[in-house]
PDB file of C-alpha atoms and ligand atoms in Angstrom:
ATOM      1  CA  UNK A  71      92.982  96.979  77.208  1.00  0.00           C
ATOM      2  CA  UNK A  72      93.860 100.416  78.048  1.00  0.00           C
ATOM      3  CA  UNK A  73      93.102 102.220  81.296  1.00  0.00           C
ATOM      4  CA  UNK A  74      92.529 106.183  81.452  1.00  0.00           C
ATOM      5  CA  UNK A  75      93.435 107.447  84.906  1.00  0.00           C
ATOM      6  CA  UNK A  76      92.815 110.769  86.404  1.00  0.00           C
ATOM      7  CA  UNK A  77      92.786 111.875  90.371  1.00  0.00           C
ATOM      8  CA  UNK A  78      92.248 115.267  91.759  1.00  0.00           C
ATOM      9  CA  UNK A  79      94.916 116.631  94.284  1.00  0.00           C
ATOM     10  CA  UNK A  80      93.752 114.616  96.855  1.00  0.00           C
ATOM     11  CA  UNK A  81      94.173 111.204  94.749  1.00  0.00           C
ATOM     12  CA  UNK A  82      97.237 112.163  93.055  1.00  0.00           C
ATOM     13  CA  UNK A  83      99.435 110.493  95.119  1.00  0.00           C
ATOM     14  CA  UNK A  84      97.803 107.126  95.020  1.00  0.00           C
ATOM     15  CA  UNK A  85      97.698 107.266  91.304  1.00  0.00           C
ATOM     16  CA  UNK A  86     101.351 107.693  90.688  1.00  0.00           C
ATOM     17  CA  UNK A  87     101.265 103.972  92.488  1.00  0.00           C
ATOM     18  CA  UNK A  88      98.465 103.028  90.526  1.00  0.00           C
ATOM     19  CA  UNK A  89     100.174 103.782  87.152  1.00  0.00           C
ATOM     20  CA  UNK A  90     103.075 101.834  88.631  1.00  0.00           C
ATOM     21  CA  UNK A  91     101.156  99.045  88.942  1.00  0.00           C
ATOM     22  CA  UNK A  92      99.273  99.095  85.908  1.00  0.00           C
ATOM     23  CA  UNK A  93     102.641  99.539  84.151  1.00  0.00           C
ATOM     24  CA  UNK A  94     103.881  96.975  85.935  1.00  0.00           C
ATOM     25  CA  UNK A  95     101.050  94.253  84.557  1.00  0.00           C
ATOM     26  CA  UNK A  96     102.433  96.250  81.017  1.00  0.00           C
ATOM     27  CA  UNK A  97      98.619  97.272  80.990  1.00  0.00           C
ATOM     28  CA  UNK A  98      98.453 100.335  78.849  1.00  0.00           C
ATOM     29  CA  UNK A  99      97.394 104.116  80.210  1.00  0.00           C
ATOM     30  CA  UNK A 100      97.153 107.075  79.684  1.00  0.00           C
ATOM     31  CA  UNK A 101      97.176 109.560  82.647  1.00  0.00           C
ATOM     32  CA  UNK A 102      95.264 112.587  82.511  1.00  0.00           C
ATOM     33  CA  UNK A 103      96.170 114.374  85.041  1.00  0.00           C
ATOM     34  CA  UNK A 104      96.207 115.839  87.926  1.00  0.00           C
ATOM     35  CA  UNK A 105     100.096 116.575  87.734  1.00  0.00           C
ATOM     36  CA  UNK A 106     100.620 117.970  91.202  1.00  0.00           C
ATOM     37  CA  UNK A 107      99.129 118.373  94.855  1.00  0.00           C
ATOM     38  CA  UNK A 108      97.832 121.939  93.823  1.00  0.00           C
ATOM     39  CA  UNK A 109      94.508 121.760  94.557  1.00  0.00           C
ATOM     40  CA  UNK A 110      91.953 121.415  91.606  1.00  0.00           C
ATOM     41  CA  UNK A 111      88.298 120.798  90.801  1.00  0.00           C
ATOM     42  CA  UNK A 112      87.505 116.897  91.020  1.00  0.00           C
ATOM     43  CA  UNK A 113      84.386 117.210  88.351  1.00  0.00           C
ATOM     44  CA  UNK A 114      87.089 118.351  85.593  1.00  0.00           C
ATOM     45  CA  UNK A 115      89.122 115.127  85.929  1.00  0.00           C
ATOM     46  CA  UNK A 116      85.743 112.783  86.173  1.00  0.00           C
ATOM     47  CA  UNK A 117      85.117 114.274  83.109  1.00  0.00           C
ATOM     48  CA  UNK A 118      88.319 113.606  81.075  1.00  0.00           C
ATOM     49  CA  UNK A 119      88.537 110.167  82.020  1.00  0.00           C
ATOM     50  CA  UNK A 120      84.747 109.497  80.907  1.00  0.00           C
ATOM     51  CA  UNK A 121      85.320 111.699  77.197  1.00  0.00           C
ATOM     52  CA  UNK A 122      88.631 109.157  77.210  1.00  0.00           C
ATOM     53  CA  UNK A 123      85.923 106.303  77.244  1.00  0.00           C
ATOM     54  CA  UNK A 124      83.516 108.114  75.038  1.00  0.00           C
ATOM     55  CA  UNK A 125      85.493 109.056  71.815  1.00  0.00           C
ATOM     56  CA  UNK A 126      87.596 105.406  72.421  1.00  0.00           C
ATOM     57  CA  UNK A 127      90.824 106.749  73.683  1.00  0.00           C
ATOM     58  CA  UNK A 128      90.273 104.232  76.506  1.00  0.00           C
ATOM     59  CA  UNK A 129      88.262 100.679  77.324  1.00  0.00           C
ATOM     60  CA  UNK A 130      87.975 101.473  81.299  1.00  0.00           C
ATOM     61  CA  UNK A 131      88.468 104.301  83.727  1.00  0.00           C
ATOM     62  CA  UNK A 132      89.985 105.006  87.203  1.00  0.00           C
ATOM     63  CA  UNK A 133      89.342 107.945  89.283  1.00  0.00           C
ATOM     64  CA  UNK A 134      90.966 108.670  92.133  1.00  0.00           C
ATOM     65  CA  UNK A 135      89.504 111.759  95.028  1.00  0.00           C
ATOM     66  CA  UNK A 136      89.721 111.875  98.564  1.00  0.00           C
ATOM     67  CA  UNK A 137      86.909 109.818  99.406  1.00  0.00           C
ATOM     68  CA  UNK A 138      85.962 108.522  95.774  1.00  0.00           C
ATOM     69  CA  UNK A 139      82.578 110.211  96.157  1.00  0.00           C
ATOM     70  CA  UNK A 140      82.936 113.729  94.144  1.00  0.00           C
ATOM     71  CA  UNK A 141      84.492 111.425  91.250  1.00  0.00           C
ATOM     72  CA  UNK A 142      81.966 109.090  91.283  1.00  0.00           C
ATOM     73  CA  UNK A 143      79.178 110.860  91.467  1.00  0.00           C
ATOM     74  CA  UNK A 144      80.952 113.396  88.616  1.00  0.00           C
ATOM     75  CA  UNK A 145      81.709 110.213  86.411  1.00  0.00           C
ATOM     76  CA  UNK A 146      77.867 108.811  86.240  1.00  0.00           C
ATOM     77  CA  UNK A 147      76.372 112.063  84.990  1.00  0.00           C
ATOM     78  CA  UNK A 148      77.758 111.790  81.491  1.00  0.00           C
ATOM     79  CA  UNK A 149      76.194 108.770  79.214  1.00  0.00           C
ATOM     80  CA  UNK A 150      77.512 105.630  78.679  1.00  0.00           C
ATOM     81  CA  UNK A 151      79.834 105.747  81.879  1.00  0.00           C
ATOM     82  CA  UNK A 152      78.853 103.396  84.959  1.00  0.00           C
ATOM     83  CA  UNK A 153      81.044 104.684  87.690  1.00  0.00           C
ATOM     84  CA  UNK A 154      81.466 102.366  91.014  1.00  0.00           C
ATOM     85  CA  UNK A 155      83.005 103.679  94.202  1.00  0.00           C
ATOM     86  CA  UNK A 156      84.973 100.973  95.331  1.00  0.00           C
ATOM     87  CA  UNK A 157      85.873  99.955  99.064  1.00  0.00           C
ATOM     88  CA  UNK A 158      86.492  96.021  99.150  1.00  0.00           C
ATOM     89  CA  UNK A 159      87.231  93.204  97.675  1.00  0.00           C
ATOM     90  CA  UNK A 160      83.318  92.229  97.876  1.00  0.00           C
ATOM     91  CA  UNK A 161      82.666  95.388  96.014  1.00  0.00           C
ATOM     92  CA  UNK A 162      85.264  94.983  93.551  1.00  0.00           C
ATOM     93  CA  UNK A 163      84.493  91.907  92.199  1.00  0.00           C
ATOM     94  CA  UNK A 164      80.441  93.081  92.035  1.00  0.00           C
ATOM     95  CA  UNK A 165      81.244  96.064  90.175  1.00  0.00           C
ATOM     96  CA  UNK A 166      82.401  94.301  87.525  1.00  0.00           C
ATOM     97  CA  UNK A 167      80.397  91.336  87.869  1.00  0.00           C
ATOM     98  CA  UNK A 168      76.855  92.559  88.266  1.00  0.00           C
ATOM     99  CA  UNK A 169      77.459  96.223  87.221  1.00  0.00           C
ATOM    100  CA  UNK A 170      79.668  96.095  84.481  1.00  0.00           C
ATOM    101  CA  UNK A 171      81.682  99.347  86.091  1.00  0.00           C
ATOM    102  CA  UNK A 172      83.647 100.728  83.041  1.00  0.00           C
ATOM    103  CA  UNK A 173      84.744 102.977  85.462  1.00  0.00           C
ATOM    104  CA  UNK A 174      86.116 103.083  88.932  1.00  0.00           C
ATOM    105  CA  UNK A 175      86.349 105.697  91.955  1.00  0.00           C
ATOM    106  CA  UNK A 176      88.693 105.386  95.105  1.00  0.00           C
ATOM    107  CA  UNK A 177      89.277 107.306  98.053  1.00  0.00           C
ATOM    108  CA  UNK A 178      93.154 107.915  98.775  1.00  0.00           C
ATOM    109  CA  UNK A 179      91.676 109.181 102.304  1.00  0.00           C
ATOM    110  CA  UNK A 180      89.933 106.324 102.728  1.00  0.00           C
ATOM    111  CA  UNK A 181      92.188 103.238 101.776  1.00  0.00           C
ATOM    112  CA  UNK A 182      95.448 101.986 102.124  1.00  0.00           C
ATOM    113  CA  UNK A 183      97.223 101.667  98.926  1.00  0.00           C
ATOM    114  CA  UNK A 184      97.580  97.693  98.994  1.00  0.00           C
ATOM    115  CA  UNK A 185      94.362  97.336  99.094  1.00  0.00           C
ATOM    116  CA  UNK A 186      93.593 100.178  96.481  1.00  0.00           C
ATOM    117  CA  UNK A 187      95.606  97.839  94.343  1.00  0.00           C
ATOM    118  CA  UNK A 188      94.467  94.434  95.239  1.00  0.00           C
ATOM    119  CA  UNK A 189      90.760  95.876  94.160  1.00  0.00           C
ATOM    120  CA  UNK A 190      91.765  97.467  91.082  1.00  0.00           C
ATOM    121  CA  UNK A 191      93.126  93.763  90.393  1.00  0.00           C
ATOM    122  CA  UNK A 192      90.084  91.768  90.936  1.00  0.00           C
ATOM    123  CA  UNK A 193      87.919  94.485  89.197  1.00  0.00           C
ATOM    124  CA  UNK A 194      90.070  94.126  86.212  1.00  0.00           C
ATOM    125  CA  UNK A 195      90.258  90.827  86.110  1.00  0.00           C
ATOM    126  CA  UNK A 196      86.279  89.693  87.143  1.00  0.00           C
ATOM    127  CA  UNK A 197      84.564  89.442  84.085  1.00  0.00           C
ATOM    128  CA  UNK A 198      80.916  90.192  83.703  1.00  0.00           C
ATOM    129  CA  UNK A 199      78.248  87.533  84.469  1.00  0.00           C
ATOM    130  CA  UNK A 200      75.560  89.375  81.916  1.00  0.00           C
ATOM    131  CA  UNK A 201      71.905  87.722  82.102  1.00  0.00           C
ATOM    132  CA  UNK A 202      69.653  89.103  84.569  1.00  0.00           C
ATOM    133  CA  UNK A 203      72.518  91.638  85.219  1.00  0.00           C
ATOM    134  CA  UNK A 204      72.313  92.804  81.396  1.00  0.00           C
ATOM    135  CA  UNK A 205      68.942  93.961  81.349  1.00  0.00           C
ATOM    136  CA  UNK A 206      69.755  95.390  85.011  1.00  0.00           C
ATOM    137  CA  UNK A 207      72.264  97.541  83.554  1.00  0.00           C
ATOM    138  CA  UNK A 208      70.807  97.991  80.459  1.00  0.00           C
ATOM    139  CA  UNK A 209      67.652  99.733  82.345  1.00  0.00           C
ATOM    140  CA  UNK A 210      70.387 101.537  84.487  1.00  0.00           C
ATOM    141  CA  UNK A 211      71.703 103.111  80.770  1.00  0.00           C
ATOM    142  CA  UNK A 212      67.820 103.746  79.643  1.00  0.00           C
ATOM    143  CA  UNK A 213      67.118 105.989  82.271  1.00  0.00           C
ATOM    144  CA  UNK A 214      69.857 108.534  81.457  1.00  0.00           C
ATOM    145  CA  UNK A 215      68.205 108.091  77.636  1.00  0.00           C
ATOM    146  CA  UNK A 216      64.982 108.891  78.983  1.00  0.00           C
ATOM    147  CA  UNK A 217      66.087 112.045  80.990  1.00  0.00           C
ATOM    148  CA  UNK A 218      67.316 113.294  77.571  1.00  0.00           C
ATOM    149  CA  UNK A 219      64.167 112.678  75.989  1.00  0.00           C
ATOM    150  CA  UNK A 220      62.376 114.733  78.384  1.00  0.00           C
TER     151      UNK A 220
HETATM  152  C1  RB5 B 264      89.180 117.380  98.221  1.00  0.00           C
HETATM  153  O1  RB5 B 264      89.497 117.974  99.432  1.00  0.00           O
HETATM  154  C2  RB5 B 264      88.036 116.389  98.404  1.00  0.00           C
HETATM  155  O2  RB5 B 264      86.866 117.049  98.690  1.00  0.00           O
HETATM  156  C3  RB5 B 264      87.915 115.533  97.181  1.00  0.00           C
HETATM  157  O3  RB5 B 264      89.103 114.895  96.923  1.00  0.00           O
HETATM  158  C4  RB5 B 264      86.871 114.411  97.207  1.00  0.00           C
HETATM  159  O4  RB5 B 264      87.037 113.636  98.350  1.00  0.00           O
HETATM  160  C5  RB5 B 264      85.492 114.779  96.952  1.00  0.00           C
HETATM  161  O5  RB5 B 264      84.590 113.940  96.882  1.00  0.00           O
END
């Protein structure tokens, strides 16, 4: 499996201990960015990390902002990418149990970095329980289909 990462200035801090961690499980990444606490535009980074799914680069995605809102919320408008802002164990394990999350979005303002990596963790490692959850997410998918259609 390999992880794209990206934060904003906000969540660049956070995931320098991310990639530690990650590195640490000798899960592969690749980190794109932001380099620095100069502030930037969260939307850009949403946006690498979801082409990094797109065109294969990368199986999953991690975004990290302030609050894990602007990233998420970034993330879901481009296809294919099912972006879950995560605060708990509880919704950790659901993201990628009932929502198949191929991506997810923390808050370095909001969290405390143990815990940012305990639910990156269980996410990673909860497998999805597919049946009436497929079709669920499936539908989830069809609508951005249908808005293209239009
Ligand atoms: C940056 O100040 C902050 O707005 C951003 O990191 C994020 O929290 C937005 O959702």
């Amino acid at each position: 499996m390999k992880i794209a990462i990206a934060s904003d200035h906000a969540g660049f801090g956070l995931k320098g201990e991310i990639l530690k961690f990650l590195e640490s499980r000798n899960i592969r990444t690749i980190d794109l960015g932001t380099y620095s606490e100069e502030s930037v535009d969260y939307p850009d980074y949403a946006e690498k990390v979801a082409d990094a799914l797109t065109d294969g680069r990368a199986d999953k995605g991690i975004l990290v902002c302030g609050t894990g809102i602007g990233m998420s919320v970034s993330a879901n408008k481009k296809k294919g990418i099912v972006a879950a802002l995560i605060y708990s164990d509880y919704t950790a394990e659901m993201a990628a149990k009932h929502n198949r999350a191929n991506v997810i979005t923390l808050g370095a303002r909001t969290m405390q970095k143990e815990d940012a990596i305990r639910y990156i963790d269980i996410w990673m490692n909860t497998p999805f329980e597919g049946g009436r959850h497929e079709k669920r997410v499936r539908k989830v998918l069809d609508i951005e289909k249908e808005q293209k259609e239009k």
